[in-house]
Amino acid sequence: MASICYDPKLLANATILFLVLVSSIVVSCTGLVAALDSALLASEGKALLDSGWWSSYDNLTISHRCTWPGIVCNHAGSVIEISPSSEFHKVRDKFGKMNFSCFSNLVRLDLANHELNGTIPPQISTLPKLRYLNLSKNCLTGELPSSLGNLSRLVELDVSVNNFFNSIPPKLGNLKNLEILDMSHNKLNGPISQTLGSLAKLRYLNLHFNQINGSIPLELGSLTNLENLDIGVNDLVGSIPSTFSLLSNLIFLDLSHNRISGSISLEIGNLTHLEYLDLDSNNLIGSIPSMLSLLTNLNFLDLSNNQLNESIPSEIGNLTNLDSLNLFFNNIVSLIPSELGNLTNLEFLDLSYNQISGSIPSEIGNLTRLEVLYLYSNNLIGLIPSTLGLLTNLNSLDLSSNQFNGSIPSEIGNLNNLSTLYLSFNILVGLIPSEIENLTNLESLDLGSNNLVGLIPSELGVLKNLMFLDLNNNKITGSIPSEIRNLKNLYMLYLNFNYITSSIPSAFGNLRELRNLDLSSNNISGSIPTMLGTLTNLRYLNLSYNQINGSIPSELYKLAFLLSVNFSYNNLSGSVPFDLPPPFDTHLTCDSLHEQRVNSLEIFQATSFEGNKNLYPNFSNCSPLKTKRDSHSIKTKTKRHIHSIKIYLPITMSICLLFLGCYSLYRCKVKTTQVKATSLKNGDLFSIWNYDGKIAYEDIIAATEDFDLKYCIGSGGYGSVYKAQLPSEKVVALKKLHHREAEQPAFDKSFKNEVKLLTQIRHMSIVKLYGFCLHQRCMFLVYEYMERGSLFCALRNDAEAVELSWMKRVSIIKDIAHALSYLHHDCNPPIVHRDISSSNVLLNSELKSFVADFGVARLLDPDSSNNTVLVGTYGYIAPGKKISS
Ligand SMILES: *[C@@H]1O[C@H](CO)[C@@H](O)[C@H](O)[C@H]1NC(C)=O
Ligand SMILES: *[C@@H]1O[C@H](CO)[C@@H](O)[C@H](O)[C@H]1NC(C)=O
Ligand SMILES: *[C@@H]1O[C@H](CO)[C@@H](O)[C@H](O)[C@H]1NC(C)=O
Ligand SMILES: *[C@@H]1O[C@H](CO)[C@@H](O)[C@H](O)[C@H]1NC(C)=O
Ligand SMILES: *[C@@H]1O[C@H](CO)[C@@H](O)[C@H](O)[C@H]1NC(C)=O
Ligand SMILES: *[C@@H]1O[C@H](CO)[C@@H](O)[C@H](O)[C@H]1NC(C)=O
Ligand SMILES: *[C@@H]1O[C@H](CO)[C@@H](O)[C@H](O)[C@H]1NC(C)=O
Ligand SMILES: *[C@@H]1O[C@H](CO)[C@@H](O)[C@H](O)[C@H]1NC(C)=O
Ligand SMILES: *[C@@H]1O[C@H](CO)[C@@H](O)[C@H](O)[C@H]1NC(C)=O
């Protein structure tokens, strides 16, 4: 539809006008130009009017249209800039109506962030004076037209965050004036065109997050003015070209998440301006070159997730501007050089998942700015140095899975900013230091699988923020201190495999947040306190292998969320207050029974009660118990249960919404750092509630091949959504926080918020959370999967919008209203979602709707002052509120 811009009729009119004007004057050259100019202006005016973008501004006089929003003219009244703001919705609806070829003086065209769809109109390539073209953050698709290469004056070209596919047109190499080229976040494939190497003025080249393959062309080395080169998250192979040493102005280099092999070339030492170097998640081998130490401006260095071996060069101590150093998941052997202590600006240090040996040098205490220190899964030995106590800014310390011996230094008490402390899987001895009481910000404490002795210190009771406490598999004796009652935020408590005596304190009744409680394999006696029946959030309870007597209190029956119990091998007596399903029955005789508790997915195993001489399970309502056990029938049973569970759909992402486009629907923003399945052990705030108590973390890693992109179904506000089929054939949706985002308190907070709220509420029209993993390395939530995605997307898809008849829409609204009424009136304290929008309403296969995304929701304390902070999504915020920027 390449329409002619110079409408012959208009041109004729202009000529007539011109002839009338000049009839008495000598025809001059300037006069002719004036005539052509007025023809141009007329056609510009017509194009603006016909586009309909400014339909409420109908005064077409030249002086007026130059004041329309987003239009700038030159002194002659010709349009040189079109950049309507993104609130200008008419651009989206009438994109195709604009005849771009009419603006022969146009210098700047900015249509970023307008939800534009379709392909790039060919007339854009005919704008002879265009210097700036920004089409980013739209839903544009198709190939990038080769004709863009005709825009020879172009200085900045931004087509990022769209759905462009196929390869980069080689003709872009003609844009000799180009300084900024951004094609990131598309679906471009094919190789990087060598012709890009002729863009001699280029300062900024971004191809991040595409599917570009092949090797990196040597020609890129000609871009000597380049300051920023980002070709991360693609499918590039081959080695880092030696010509990169010519890029002497480079400040930012990201080659991460490709399949780049070979070693890190020595030439990297020539890039002395480099401040940011990210080579993570490639196949790099060999050593970390000491030449790196020449990059003294470096403040970010990430070589994680490669196969680098040998040692950490002591020269790394010269990189004194470094604030982040990540060598996670390589094959590094040898010691931690003491020179590391010279990196006094370091805030993040991750050496975990290597084979680093020796002990931690005491110089580590010089890194006083350190906030995160991960050394887990190495072969470190010796004492935990007391100088760690100098790192008072530390908020995450993970030394687990090493061979540290000796006792926990009391200096640990100085780290009062610590929120996670993992020392599990070492051979630590001695007592748990009472100084731990200083760590009042602690949320996760894992000292499991060591040789710790003595009592559980009553000082633990002051750690009011503790959510996760794991002391399992030690040699802890004595009783559980009653101070435990103060841990009101505790989610999980693992004290199993110790020598704990006396009885279960009734103080447990105060732990209202408790989800998982494992006291198994101790010497606990006495009876089960009825107070346990007040733990309304309890999912998983294991009291097996103790000497507990008396009966199981019927109060436990009232725990609606309980999924798994184990009372086996105690001295319990009486009857079991749970309705047990017949373990091997394939009839439906028990369905009505299960219906009552179907929401809690309970499958209590008979084995959960065995080893108690006088305990009588109650199968009375069901068909007789068969004793034969075979895997087939168990499987059938499991399937039946899955079937009887209502399918709750839960991709709670603001998938289409946050960038106002659909571009990210099927894509993830970043590949995630690989985590070996074993990297999350007991020491992580990890819990997934399933029929058998837990879905193994390993199952999730296996099902998603370590969160491989191919399982990613969306990306949004924070994190990406993956689809995973578990061994049980159950399909779940995983909402995973990106690695970098996990380090940002705001994201971290909304993630935890969602966990907190969703595990407390239950409603037919609210998405149901099956579990979560809260570990700095890997944070995700688990929901059941739903095919139909968000209401927002469904309404934008023509076919789906038709399917959503008015009756269906009414019932969706009804469901949402019920859910909100439940949140506001039936929950105590009331919950306000604070971000109800069509993208936070999800649809299941039957088009039933569910409220999702509780990231900014709040518990409303009726006595507190009203909250004046505005949160939510523009366009959905209740009217009458003042929107400040
Ligand atoms: C357009 O603006 C001009 C100049 O201000 C004015 O003379 C004219 O009346 C306006 N026409 C319309 C239709 O508003
Ligand atoms: C293009 O527009 C987006 C959105 O407004 C902006 O973030 C980006 O910086 C612009 N690109 C250039 C090269 O100016
Ligand atoms: C683009 O979106 C409009 C609605 O804004 C729709 O009518 C049109 O069909 C879409 N075009 C394409 C090519 O998807
Ligand atoms: C790179 O640095 C080496 C020495 O480290 C030097 O011999 C070589 O000439 C440099 N190359 C360029 C292109 O600057
Ligand atoms: C770099 O480190 C090495 C060893 O730590 C040292 O000998 C050398 O002087 C340092 N170089 C610079 C330029 O600081
Ligand atoms: C670097 O560390 C080493 C060993 O810890 C030390 O001897 C040296 O003085 C440090 N260099 C600087 C410049 O601080
Ligand atoms: C660094 O640590 C060492 C050993 O702990 C200590 O002797 C030295 O004084 C520290 N240097 C600085 C600058 O703090
Ligand atoms: C506990 O913290 C205080 C300051 O918050 C500090 O003075 C004290 O030394 C710490 N105690 C221990 C044992 O570390
Ligand atoms: C609650 O908000 C109103 C305005 O909406 C304000 O006048 C009032 O002072 C607020 N109350 C408190 C306790 O902050």
Short mmCIF file of C-alpha atoms in Angstrom, two decimals, residues 257-449:
data_model
loop_
_atom_site.label_atom_id
_atom_site.label_comp_id
_atom_site.label_asym_id
_atom_site.label_seq_id
_atom_site.Cartn_x
_atom_site.Cartn_y
_atom_site.Cartn_z
CA HIS A 257 23.95 -16.96 27.99
CA ASN A 258 25.29 -18.15 24.67
CA ARG A 259 27.31 -21.22 23.79
CA ILE A 260 30.59 -19.43 23.38
CA SER A 261 33.52 -21.79 23.81
CA GLY A 262 37.28 -21.60 23.97
CA SER A 263 39.19 -19.72 26.56
CA ILE A 264 38.96 -16.11 27.62
CA SER A 265 41.47 -14.55 25.29
CA LEU A 266 44.39 -12.66 26.70
CA GLU A 267 43.48 -9.71 24.50
CA ILE A 268 40.69 -8.93 26.91
CA GLY A 269 43.37 -7.12 28.89
CA ASN A 270 43.42 -4.41 26.21
CA LEU A 271 39.90 -3.29 26.99
CA THR A 272 41.07 -1.04 29.74
CA HIS A 273 37.93 1.10 29.86
CA LEU A 274 35.73 -1.87 30.60
CA GLU A 275 33.51 -1.42 33.63
CA TYR A 276 31.07 -4.26 33.09
CA LEU A 277 32.02 -7.71 31.83
CA ASP A 278 29.48 -10.49 31.77
CA LEU A 279 30.50 -13.83 30.24
CA ASP A 280 28.27 -16.02 32.38
CA SER A 281 26.53 -19.16 31.17
CA ASN A 282 28.73 -20.09 28.23
CA ASN A 283 31.09 -22.97 27.59
CA LEU A 284 34.32 -21.16 28.35
CA ILE A 285 37.20 -23.33 29.43
CA GLY A 286 40.72 -22.82 30.67
CA SER A 287 41.92 -20.47 33.29
CA ILE A 288 40.84 -17.03 34.39
CA PRO A 289 43.57 -14.97 32.68
CA SER A 290 45.67 -12.83 34.96
CA MET A 291 45.44 -10.21 32.20
CA LEU A 292 41.97 -9.48 33.55
CA SER A 293 43.70 -7.61 36.31
CA LEU A 294 44.57 -4.88 33.80
CA LEU A 295 40.90 -3.95 33.65
CA THR A 296 41.19 -1.72 36.65
CA ASN A 297 37.95 0.13 35.92
CA LEU A 298 35.93 -3.04 36.17
CA ASN A 299 33.13 -2.95 38.70
CA PHE A 300 31.12 -5.96 37.54
CA LEU A 301 32.67 -9.29 36.61
CA ASP A 302 30.56 -12.38 36.05
CA LEU A 303 32.24 -15.55 34.75
CA SER A 304 29.78 -17.91 36.42
CA ASN A 305 28.39 -21.05 34.90
CA ASN A 306 31.28 -21.95 32.59
CA GLN A 307 33.93 -24.62 32.79
CA LEU A 308 36.80 -22.47 33.94
CA ASN A 309 39.32 -24.46 35.88
CA GLU A 310 42.62 -23.99 37.62
CA SER A 311 42.94 -21.17 40.06
CA ILE A 312 41.72 -17.68 40.80
CA PRO A 313 44.72 -15.51 39.86
CA SER A 314 46.05 -13.51 42.75
CA GLU A 315 46.17 -10.52 40.37
CA ILE A 316 42.42 -10.31 40.74
CA GLY A 317 43.25 -8.34 43.86
CA ASN A 318 44.20 -5.43 41.56
CA LEU A 319 40.59 -4.94 40.48
CA THR A 320 39.92 -2.68 43.38
CA ASN A 321 36.85 -1.05 41.81
CA LEU A 322 35.02 -4.34 41.63
CA ASP A 323 31.72 -4.38 43.47
CA SER A 324 30.40 -7.67 42.13
CA LEU A 325 32.44 -10.81 41.46
CA ASN A 326 30.72 -14.00 40.42
CA LEU A 327 32.60 -17.22 39.69
CA PHE A 328 29.73 -19.53 40.66
CA PHE A 329 29.54 -23.00 39.07
CA ASN A 330 32.90 -23.51 37.40
CA ASN A 331 35.60 -26.08 38.02
CA ILE A 332 37.92 -23.85 39.95
CA VAL A 333 40.30 -25.74 42.19
CA SER A 334 43.01 -24.31 44.41
CA LEU A 335 42.67 -21.72 47.12
CA ILE A 336 40.94 -18.43 47.66
CA PRO A 337 43.82 -15.96 47.18
CA SER A 338 44.35 -13.71 50.15
CA GLU A 339 44.59 -10.80 47.67
CA LEU A 340 40.83 -11.05 47.38
CA GLY A 341 40.87 -9.10 50.59
CA ASN A 342 42.11 -6.09 48.59
CA LEU A 343 38.77 -5.80 46.81
CA THR A 344 37.39 -3.55 49.46
CA ASN A 345 34.55 -2.24 47.29
CA LEU A 346 33.07 -5.68 46.83
CA GLU A 347 29.40 -6.00 47.73
CA PHE A 348 28.65 -9.34 46.10
CA LEU A 349 30.99 -12.33 46.06
CA ASP A 350 29.96 -15.74 44.84
CA LEU A 351 32.50 -18.55 44.54
CA SER A 352 30.06 -21.36 45.22
CA TYR A 353 29.84 -24.59 43.26
CA ASN A 354 33.50 -25.05 42.51
CA GLN A 355 36.12 -27.33 44.01
CA ILE A 356 37.92 -24.63 45.90
CA SER A 357 40.03 -26.05 48.69
CA GLY A 358 41.93 -24.66 51.62
CA SER A 359 40.48 -22.38 54.19
CA ILE A 360 38.90 -18.94 53.99
CA PRO A 361 41.72 -16.36 54.24
CA SER A 362 41.31 -14.11 57.22
CA GLU A 363 41.66 -11.11 54.85
CA ILE A 364 38.04 -11.72 53.93
CA GLY A 365 37.34 -9.53 56.93
CA ASN A 366 38.63 -6.54 54.91
CA LEU A 367 35.63 -6.72 52.58
CA THR A 368 33.54 -4.63 54.87
CA ARG A 369 31.04 -3.58 52.19
CA LEU A 370 30.12 -7.15 51.39
CA GLU A 371 26.40 -7.82 51.45
CA VAL A 372 26.31 -11.27 49.89
CA LEU A 373 28.91 -13.98 50.43
CA TYR A 374 28.33 -17.39 48.87
CA LEU A 375 30.99 -20.05 49.23
CA TYR A 376 28.73 -23.10 49.35
CA SER A 377 29.44 -26.44 47.70
CA ASN A 378 33.22 -26.30 47.66
CA ASN A 379 35.91 -28.26 49.45
CA LEU A 380 36.74 -25.60 51.99
CA ILE A 381 38.14 -26.80 55.28
CA GLY A 382 39.28 -25.39 58.58
CA LEU A 383 37.61 -22.92 60.85
CA ILE A 384 35.08 -20.31 59.90
CA PRO A 385 37.32 -17.25 60.38
CA SER A 386 36.32 -14.96 63.18
CA THR A 387 37.11 -11.99 60.91
CA LEU A 388 33.79 -12.73 59.19
CA GLY A 389 32.39 -10.84 62.13
CA LEU A 390 33.79 -7.65 60.59
CA LEU A 391 31.45 -7.91 57.61
CA THR A 392 28.68 -6.04 59.31
CA ASN A 393 26.88 -5.18 56.06
CA LEU A 394 26.39 -8.82 55.22
CA ASN A 395 22.81 -9.88 54.68
CA SER A 396 23.36 -13.29 53.11
CA LEU A 397 25.99 -15.77 54.17
CA ASP A 398 26.07 -19.27 52.77
CA LEU A 399 28.96 -21.55 53.67
CA SER A 400 26.99 -24.77 53.45
CA SER A 401 28.25 -28.02 51.90
CA ASN A 402 31.92 -27.67 52.72
CA GLN A 403 34.02 -29.32 55.38
CA PHE A 404 34.31 -26.55 57.89
CA ASN A 405 35.04 -27.83 61.34
CA GLY A 406 35.42 -26.18 64.69
CA SER A 407 32.61 -24.27 66.24
CA ILE A 408 30.50 -21.41 64.98
CA PRO A 409 32.46 -18.26 65.91
CA SER A 410 30.68 -16.08 68.42
CA GLU A 411 31.64 -13.05 66.28
CA ILE A 412 28.79 -14.07 64.04
CA GLY A 413 26.74 -12.07 66.51
CA ASN A 414 28.11 -8.87 64.98
CA LEU A 415 26.36 -9.50 61.68
CA ASN A 416 23.12 -7.94 62.69
CA ASN A 417 22.07 -7.20 59.12
CA LEU A 418 22.07 -10.87 58.27
CA SER A 419 18.82 -12.23 56.89
CA THR A 420 20.01 -15.65 55.74
CA LEU A 421 22.65 -17.78 57.42
CA TYR A 422 23.35 -21.19 55.98
CA LEU A 423 26.04 -23.34 57.55
CA SER A 424 24.48 -26.73 56.87
CA PHE A 425 26.33 -29.81 55.64
CA ASN A 426 29.64 -29.12 57.34
CA ILE A 427 31.24 -30.80 60.30
CA LEU A 428 30.73 -28.00 62.78
CA VAL A 429 30.88 -28.96 66.42
CA GLY A 430 30.15 -27.25 69.71
CA LEU A 431 27.17 -25.26 70.81
CA ILE A 432 24.92 -22.95 68.86
CA PRO A 433 26.36 -19.62 70.08
CA SER A 434 24.01 -17.59 72.21
CA GLU A 435 25.28 -14.47 70.36
CA ILE A 436 22.89 -15.52 67.66
CA GLU A 437 20.36 -13.44 69.55
CA ASN A 438 21.96 -10.35 67.94
CA LEU A 439 20.81 -11.43 64.49
CA THR A 440 17.40 -9.90 64.80
CA ASN A 441 16.96 -9.55 61.04
CA LEU A 442 17.45 -13.23 60.43
CA GLU A 443 14.76 -14.82 58.28
CA SER A 444 16.39 -18.16 57.43
CA LEU A 445 18.74 -20.10 59.65
CA ASP A 446 20.07 -23.46 58.59
CA LEU A 447 22.56 -25.26 60.74
CA GLY A 448 21.38 -28.72 59.68
CA SER A 449 23.60 -31.75 59.12
#
